[in-house]
mmCIF file of C-alpha atoms in Angstrom:
data_model
loop_
_atom_site.group_PDB
_atom_site.id
_atom_site.type_symbol
_atom_site.label_atom_id
_atom_site.label_comp_id
_atom_site.label_asym_id
_atom_site.label_seq_id
_atom_site.Cartn_x
_atom_site.Cartn_y
_atom_site.Cartn_z
ATOM 1 C CA UNK A 1249 -1.064 -26.005 -2.851
ATOM 2 C CA UNK A 1250 -1.781 -26.545 0.822
ATOM 3 C CA UNK A 1251 -0.979 -23.423 2.876
ATOM 4 C CA UNK A 1252 -0.878 -22.786 6.594
ATOM 5 C CA UNK A 1253 -4.543 -22.608 7.554
ATOM 6 C CA UNK A 1254 -4.191 -21.205 11.039
ATOM 7 C CA UNK A 1255 -1.627 -19.114 12.861
ATOM 8 C CA UNK A 1256 0.286 -20.267 15.931
ATOM 9 C CA UNK A 1257 -1.689 -17.815 18.032
ATOM 10 C CA UNK A 1258 -5.049 -19.274 17.046
ATOM 11 C CA UNK A 1259 -4.163 -22.949 16.645
ATOM 12 C CA UNK A 1260 -2.251 -24.495 19.514
ATOM 13 C CA UNK A 1261 -2.487 -27.931 17.924
ATOM 14 C CA UNK A 1262 -0.510 -26.773 14.904
ATOM 15 C CA UNK A 1263 2.073 -25.173 17.147
ATOM 16 C CA UNK A 1264 2.496 -28.481 18.934
ATOM 17 C CA UNK A 1265 2.958 -30.235 15.598
ATOM 18 C CA UNK A 1266 5.728 -27.852 14.612
ATOM 19 C CA UNK A 1267 7.416 -28.115 17.987
ATOM 20 C CA UNK A 1268 7.547 -31.867 17.544
ATOM 21 C CA UNK A 1269 8.928 -31.365 14.057
ATOM 22 C CA UNK A 1270 11.740 -29.126 15.236
ATOM 23 C CA UNK A 1271 13.009 -31.601 17.818
ATOM 24 C CA UNK A 1272 16.622 -32.497 17.003
ATOM 25 C CA UNK A 1273 17.356 -36.155 16.186
ATOM 26 C CA UNK A 1274 19.511 -36.471 19.304
ATOM 27 C CA UNK A 1275 16.966 -35.031 21.722
ATOM 28 C CA UNK A 1276 15.311 -37.208 24.345
ATOM 29 C CA UNK A 1277 11.721 -37.738 23.240
ATOM 30 C CA UNK A 1278 9.611 -40.853 23.574
ATOM 31 C CA UNK A 1279 8.086 -40.494 20.104
ATOM 32 C CA UNK A 1280 9.895 -41.203 16.855
ATOM 33 C CA UNK A 1281 11.406 -38.532 14.657
ATOM 34 C CA UNK A 1282 11.101 -38.495 10.896
ATOM 35 C CA UNK A 1283 13.795 -36.838 8.806
ATOM 36 C CA UNK A 1284 16.098 -37.457 5.867
ATOM 37 C CA UNK A 1285 19.222 -37.647 8.024
ATOM 38 C CA UNK A 1286 21.484 -40.518 7.013
ATOM 39 C CA UNK A 1287 19.430 -41.577 3.992
ATOM 40 C CA UNK A 1288 21.065 -42.637 0.686
ATOM 41 C CA UNK A 1289 21.793 -39.958 -1.888
ATOM 42 C CA UNK A 1290 19.096 -39.564 -4.531
ATOM 43 C CA UNK A 1291 20.326 -39.482 -8.123
ATOM 44 C CA UNK A 1292 17.022 -39.356 -9.982
ATOM 45 C CA UNK A 1293 13.356 -38.503 -9.424
ATOM 46 C CA UNK A 1294 10.784 -40.820 -10.973
ATOM 47 C CA UNK A 1295 7.362 -39.177 -11.169
ATOM 48 C CA UNK A 1296 4.443 -41.389 -12.194
ATOM 49 C CA UNK A 1297 1.178 -39.703 -13.214
ATOM 50 C CA UNK A 1298 -2.198 -41.467 -13.391
ATOM 51 C CA UNK A 1299 -5.642 -40.176 -14.292
ATOM 52 C CA UNK A 1300 -8.280 -40.911 -11.652
ATOM 53 C CA UNK A 1301 -10.440 -42.259 -14.497
ATOM 54 C CA UNK A 1302 -8.052 -45.181 -15.084
ATOM 55 C CA UNK A 1303 -8.454 -47.922 -12.479
ATOM 56 C CA UNK A 1304 -6.331 -50.352 -14.493
ATOM 57 C CA UNK A 1305 -3.398 -47.917 -14.600
ATOM 58 C CA UNK A 1306 -2.778 -48.566 -10.907
ATOM 59 C CA UNK A 1307 -2.254 -52.269 -11.675
ATOM 60 C CA UNK A 1308 -0.478 -51.813 -15.015
ATOM 61 C CA UNK A 1309 2.450 -54.288 -15.311
ATOM 62 C CA UNK A 1310 4.281 -51.718 -17.468
ATOM 63 C CA UNK A 1311 4.487 -49.244 -14.559
ATOM 64 C CA UNK A 1312 8.136 -48.101 -14.251
ATOM 65 C CA UNK A 1313 9.832 -49.354 -11.096
ATOM 66 C CA UNK A 1314 12.165 -47.261 -8.970
ATOM 67 C CA UNK A 1315 15.744 -48.449 -9.437
ATOM 68 C CA UNK A 1316 18.643 -47.934 -7.055
ATOM 69 C CA UNK A 1317 19.188 -44.236 -6.449
ATOM 70 C CA UNK A 1318 15.754 -43.324 -7.790
ATOM 71 C CA UNK A 1319 13.035 -41.764 -5.666
ATOM 72 C CA UNK A 1320 9.490 -42.345 -6.919
ATOM 73 C CA UNK A 1321 6.426 -40.164 -6.475
ATOM 74 C CA UNK A 1322 2.929 -41.160 -7.562
ATOM 75 C CA UNK A 1323 0.534 -38.406 -8.635
ATOM 76 C CA UNK A 1324 -3.176 -39.072 -9.282
ATOM 77 C CA UNK A 1325 -4.898 -36.358 -11.307
ATOM 78 C CA UNK A 1326 -8.625 -35.608 -11.016
ATOM 79 C CA UNK A 1327 -10.516 -37.387 -13.798
ATOM 80 C CA UNK A 1328 -13.306 -36.322 -16.085
ATOM 81 C CA UNK A 1329 -15.651 -38.485 -14.020
ATOM 82 C CA UNK A 1330 -15.241 -36.245 -10.971
ATOM 83 C CA UNK A 1331 -16.023 -38.004 -7.711
ATOM 84 C CA UNK A 1332 -17.319 -40.992 -9.660
ATOM 85 C CA UNK A 1333 -13.847 -41.677 -11.107
ATOM 86 C CA UNK A 1334 -12.369 -44.951 -9.765
ATOM 87 C CA UNK A 1335 -9.344 -43.259 -8.172
ATOM 88 C CA UNK A 1336 -11.041 -40.005 -7.171
ATOM 89 C CA UNK A 1337 -10.501 -40.688 -3.451
ATOM 90 C CA UNK A 1338 -6.747 -40.179 -3.838
ATOM 91 C CA UNK A 1339 -6.742 -37.616 -6.659
ATOM 92 C CA UNK A 1340 -5.328 -34.162 -5.975
ATOM 93 C CA UNK A 1341 -5.259 -30.874 -7.853
ATOM 94 C CA UNK A 1342 -1.593 -30.667 -6.854
ATOM 95 C CA UNK A 1343 -0.892 -33.323 -9.487
ATOM 96 C CA UNK A 1344 -2.213 -31.088 -12.263
ATOM 97 C CA UNK A 1345 -0.246 -28.156 -10.857
ATOM 98 C CA UNK A 1346 2.912 -30.270 -10.877
ATOM 99 C CA UNK A 1347 2.402 -31.122 -14.548
ATOM 100 C CA UNK A 1348 1.833 -27.447 -15.275
ATOM 101 C CA UNK A 1349 5.080 -26.568 -13.491
ATOM 102 C CA UNK A 1350 6.856 -29.162 -15.623
ATOM 103 C CA UNK A 1351 5.233 -27.616 -18.731
ATOM 104 C CA UNK A 1352 3.855 -31.005 -19.664
ATOM 105 C CA UNK A 1353 0.437 -32.398 -20.458
ATOM 106 C CA UNK A 1354 -0.889 -35.888 -19.805
ATOM 107 C CA UNK A 1355 -0.287 -38.252 -22.693
ATOM 108 C CA UNK A 1356 -3.064 -40.784 -22.386
ATOM 109 C CA UNK A 1357 -4.181 -41.962 -18.963
ATOM 110 C CA UNK A 1358 -0.743 -42.492 -17.433
ATOM 111 C CA UNK A 1359 2.830 -41.464 -18.042
ATOM 112 C CA UNK A 1360 6.118 -41.138 -16.215
ATOM 113 C CA UNK A 1361 8.934 -38.616 -16.076
ATOM 114 C CA UNK A 1362 12.500 -39.138 -14.892
ATOM 115 C CA UNK A 1363 14.563 -36.157 -13.756
ATOM 116 C CA UNK A 1364 18.273 -36.538 -13.068
ATOM 117 C CA UNK A 1365 19.498 -34.907 -9.874
ATOM 118 C CA UNK A 1366 22.446 -32.712 -10.739
ATOM 119 C CA UNK A 1367 23.978 -32.497 -7.293
ATOM 120 C CA UNK A 1368 24.924 -29.098 -5.901
ATOM 121 C CA UNK A 1369 28.489 -29.497 -4.567
ATOM 122 C CA UNK A 1370 28.662 -29.420 -0.790
ATOM 123 C CA UNK A 1371 24.977 -28.577 -0.336
ATOM 124 C CA UNK A 1372 22.738 -30.464 2.070
ATOM 125 C CA UNK A 1373 18.978 -30.821 1.700
ATOM 126 C CA UNK A 1374 17.023 -31.907 4.772
ATOM 127 C CA UNK A 1375 13.333 -32.711 5.009
ATOM 128 C CA UNK A 1376 11.431 -33.645 8.158
ATOM 129 C CA UNK A 1377 7.970 -34.001 9.617
ATOM 130 C CA UNK A 1378 6.380 -34.397 13.005
ATOM 131 C CA UNK A 1379 3.515 -36.462 14.353
ATOM 132 C CA UNK A 1380 -0.102 -35.934 13.204
ATOM 133 C CA UNK A 1381 -2.065 -33.542 15.426
ATOM 134 C CA UNK A 1382 -5.795 -32.923 14.900
ATOM 135 C CA UNK A 1383 -5.672 -33.459 11.151
ATOM 136 C CA UNK A 1384 -2.372 -31.717 10.454
ATOM 137 C CA UNK A 1385 1.303 -32.555 10.406
ATOM 138 C CA UNK A 1386 4.199 -30.137 10.711
ATOM 139 C CA UNK A 1387 6.770 -30.433 7.918
ATOM 140 C CA UNK A 1388 9.917 -28.656 6.810
ATOM 141 C CA UNK A 1389 12.435 -28.455 4.005
ATOM 142 C CA UNK A 1390 15.844 -26.827 4.464
ATOM 143 C CA UNK A 1391 18.812 -26.282 2.175
ATOM 144 C CA UNK A 1392 22.227 -25.552 3.609
ATOM 145 C CA UNK A 1393 24.443 -24.366 0.718
ATOM 146 C CA UNK A 1394 27.929 -25.771 0.804
ATOM 147 C CA UNK A 1395 29.491 -23.180 -1.497
ATOM 148 C CA UNK A 1396 28.882 -19.614 -2.570
ATOM 149 C CA UNK A 1397 27.807 -20.987 -5.966
ATOM 150 C CA UNK A 1398 24.422 -21.783 -4.403
ATOM 151 C CA UNK A 1399 23.845 -18.052 -3.967
ATOM 152 C CA UNK A 1400 23.878 -17.475 -7.713
ATOM 153 C CA UNK A 1401 20.460 -19.052 -8.231
ATOM 154 C CA UNK A 1402 16.782 -18.636 -7.592
ATOM 155 C CA UNK A 1403 15.488 -21.878 -6.115
ATOM 156 C CA UNK A 1404 12.087 -23.521 -6.167
ATOM 157 C CA UNK A 1405 11.609 -25.939 -3.303
ATOM 158 C CA UNK A 1406 8.935 -28.652 -3.388
ATOM 159 C CA UNK A 1407 7.768 -30.732 -0.446
ATOM 160 C CA UNK A 1408 5.344 -33.616 -0.907
ATOM 161 C CA UNK A 1409 3.539 -35.389 1.905
ATOM 162 C CA UNK A 1410 3.245 -38.975 0.690
ATOM 163 C CA UNK A 1411 1.647 -42.193 1.841
ATOM 164 C CA UNK A 1412 4.014 -45.115 1.330
ATOM 165 C CA UNK A 1413 2.176 -48.107 -0.106
ATOM 166 C CA UNK A 1414 3.916 -51.479 -0.389
ATOM 167 C CA UNK A 1415 3.834 -53.566 -3.534
ATOM 168 C CA UNK A 1416 0.505 -55.381 -3.774
ATOM 169 C CA UNK A 1417 -1.622 -52.538 -2.372
ATOM 170 C CA UNK A 1418 -4.868 -52.614 -4.371
ATOM 171 C CA UNK A 1419 -3.110 -54.830 -6.886
ATOM 172 C CA UNK A 1420 -0.217 -52.466 -7.644
ATOM 173 C CA UNK A 1421 2.810 -54.318 -8.977
ATOM 174 C CA UNK A 1422 5.185 -51.680 -7.606
ATOM 175 C CA UNK A 1423 5.655 -49.960 -4.268
ATOM 176 C CA UNK A 1424 4.305 -46.414 -4.370
ATOM 177 C CA UNK A 1425 4.752 -43.044 -2.698
ATOM 178 C CA UNK A 1426 1.261 -41.660 -3.194
ATOM 179 C CA UNK A 1427 1.288 -37.858 -3.079
ATOM 180 C CA UNK A 1428 -1.384 -36.650 -0.627
ATOM 181 C CA UNK A 1429 -0.465 -32.981 -0.209
ATOM 182 C CA UNK A 1430 2.264 -30.606 -1.357
ATOM 183 C CA UNK A 1431 3.616 -27.119 -1.072
ATOM 184 C CA UNK A 1432 6.259 -25.202 -2.949
ATOM 185 C CA UNK A 1433 8.201 -22.082 -2.124
ATOM 186 C CA UNK A 1434 10.811 -19.870 -3.782
ATOM 187 C CA UNK A 1435 14.199 -18.916 -2.353
ATOM 188 C CA UNK A 1436 16.402 -16.174 -3.790
ATOM 189 C CA UNK A 1437 20.036 -17.126 -3.342
ATOM 190 C CA UNK A 1438 21.369 -14.051 -5.126
ATOM 191 C CA UNK A 1439 21.332 -11.768 -2.113
ATOM 192 C CA UNK A 1440 24.679 -10.253 -1.219
ATOM 193 C CA UNK A 1441 26.134 -11.659 1.984
ATOM 194 C CA UNK A 1442 28.927 -10.590 4.282
ATOM 195 C CA UNK A 1443 31.812 -13.031 4.582
ATOM 196 C CA UNK A 1444 30.704 -13.839 8.103
ATOM 197 C CA UNK A 1445 27.173 -14.729 7.038
ATOM 198 C CA UNK A 1446 26.018 -18.182 6.060
ATOM 199 C CA UNK A 1447 22.699 -18.410 4.317
ATOM 200 C CA UNK A 1448 20.328 -21.251 5.075
ATOM 201 C CA UNK A 1449 17.063 -21.591 3.226
ATOM 202 C CA UNK A 1450 14.230 -23.113 5.242
ATOM 203 C CA UNK A 1451 10.448 -23.389 5.067
ATOM 204 C CA UNK A 1452 8.157 -24.810 7.740
ATOM 205 C CA UNK A 1453 4.468 -25.483 7.207
ATOM 206 C CA UNK A 1454 1.520 -27.315 8.686
ATOM 207 C CA UNK A 1455 0.061 -29.646 6.074
ATOM 208 C CA UNK A 1456 -3.504 -30.921 6.156
ATOM 209 C CA UNK A 1457 -4.119 -34.670 6.162
ATOM 210 C CA UNK A 1458 -6.678 -35.879 3.613
ATOM 211 C CA UNK A 1459 -9.531 -38.106 4.707
ATOM 212 C CA UNK A 1460 -8.651 -41.788 4.820
ATOM 213 C CA UNK A 1461 -4.865 -41.418 4.927
ATOM 214 C CA UNK A 1462 -2.969 -44.013 6.966
ATOM 215 C CA UNK A 1463 -0.846 -41.789 9.204
ATOM 216 C CA UNK A 1464 1.500 -44.675 10.048
ATOM 217 C CA UNK A 1465 2.664 -44.627 6.422
ATOM 218 C CA UNK A 1466 3.349 -40.921 6.065
ATOM 219 C CA UNK A 1467 6.668 -39.419 5.055
ATOM 220 C CA UNK A 1468 7.846 -36.370 3.142
ATOM 221 C CA UNK A 1469 9.817 -36.121 -0.079
ATOM 222 C CA UNK A 1470 11.459 -32.853 -1.032
ATOM 223 C CA UNK A 1471 13.530 -31.525 -3.889
ATOM 224 C CA UNK A 1472 14.884 -28.218 -5.147
ATOM 225 C CA UNK A 1473 15.076 -26.918 -8.696
ATOM 226 C CA UNK A 1474 17.112 -24.064 -10.122
ATOM 227 C CA UNK A 1475 15.675 -21.393 -12.426
ATOM 228 C CA UNK A 1476 16.010 -23.712 -15.439
ATOM 229 C CA UNK A 1477 13.940 -26.447 -13.781
ATOM 230 C CA UNK A 1478 16.964 -28.686 -13.174
ATOM 231 C CA UNK A 1479 16.653 -30.761 -9.996
ATOM 232 C CA UNK A 1480 19.723 -30.064 -7.855
ATOM 233 C CA UNK A 1481 18.934 -32.022 -4.675
ATOM 234 C CA UNK A 1482 16.291 -34.442 -3.391
ATOM 235 C CA UNK A 1483 15.632 -36.173 -0.080
ATOM 236 C CA UNK A 1484 13.046 -38.329 1.686
ATOM 237 C CA UNK A 1485 12.289 -38.721 5.364
ATOM 238 C CA UNK A 1486 12.412 -41.930 7.328
ATOM 239 C CA UNK A 1487 10.886 -42.405 10.757
ATOM 240 C CA UNK A 1488 13.255 -43.724 13.409
ATOM 241 C CA UNK A 1489 12.953 -44.226 17.182
ATOM 242 C CA UNK A 1490 14.207 -41.131 19.011
ATOM 243 C CA UNK A 1491 17.536 -41.471 20.776
ATOM 244 C CA UNK A 1492 17.580 -41.268 24.555
#
């Protein structure tokens, strides 16, 4: 998984990226802001996996489409052909790590997994990202628990930097959210809190941009899982003009 490659002290560009990220939606900035605020509730994750060896899989008419309430992610796994594989330019080791986390193996050259989102009552998941700066983009995922029940779990939070590709891109019959980079983190919600305390889980990172990515099509998709692997919340960013 992509980790922070430089500290704020040694990389002013990354600091700028995070400062942009942390700007509130109502603040007066000329640039757009990109966050999940106001987006429809996600009821199911649709994860589509393709081997980089399979060029035809990208154009397969049997590719599952995202229905209403579903949020799709497209993972391309490195192929046996290495850099010579047809889809090697967009393959990522993160895809194999995601399958490992799901305790699944590839069945053939493509497969799909649907995960229902069992909503956590009263909780709010927010994801956001800033503008690209010298090959990086600042991104964050934050969970605000709505009830004390959220503190009874250990959470795994995933954040994927995706490139949104409209239907028809390279012959694809479906729109895609191509995963370009990811990170995951663990939050322990079982810590004892005083009645006056309110826990908020948050992670902020700088994520590297792979070569060839169209930065105008970037967004982030995040979700949290409990200790059983059940998805309890999911959200995707959308870029909007900043309010003045």
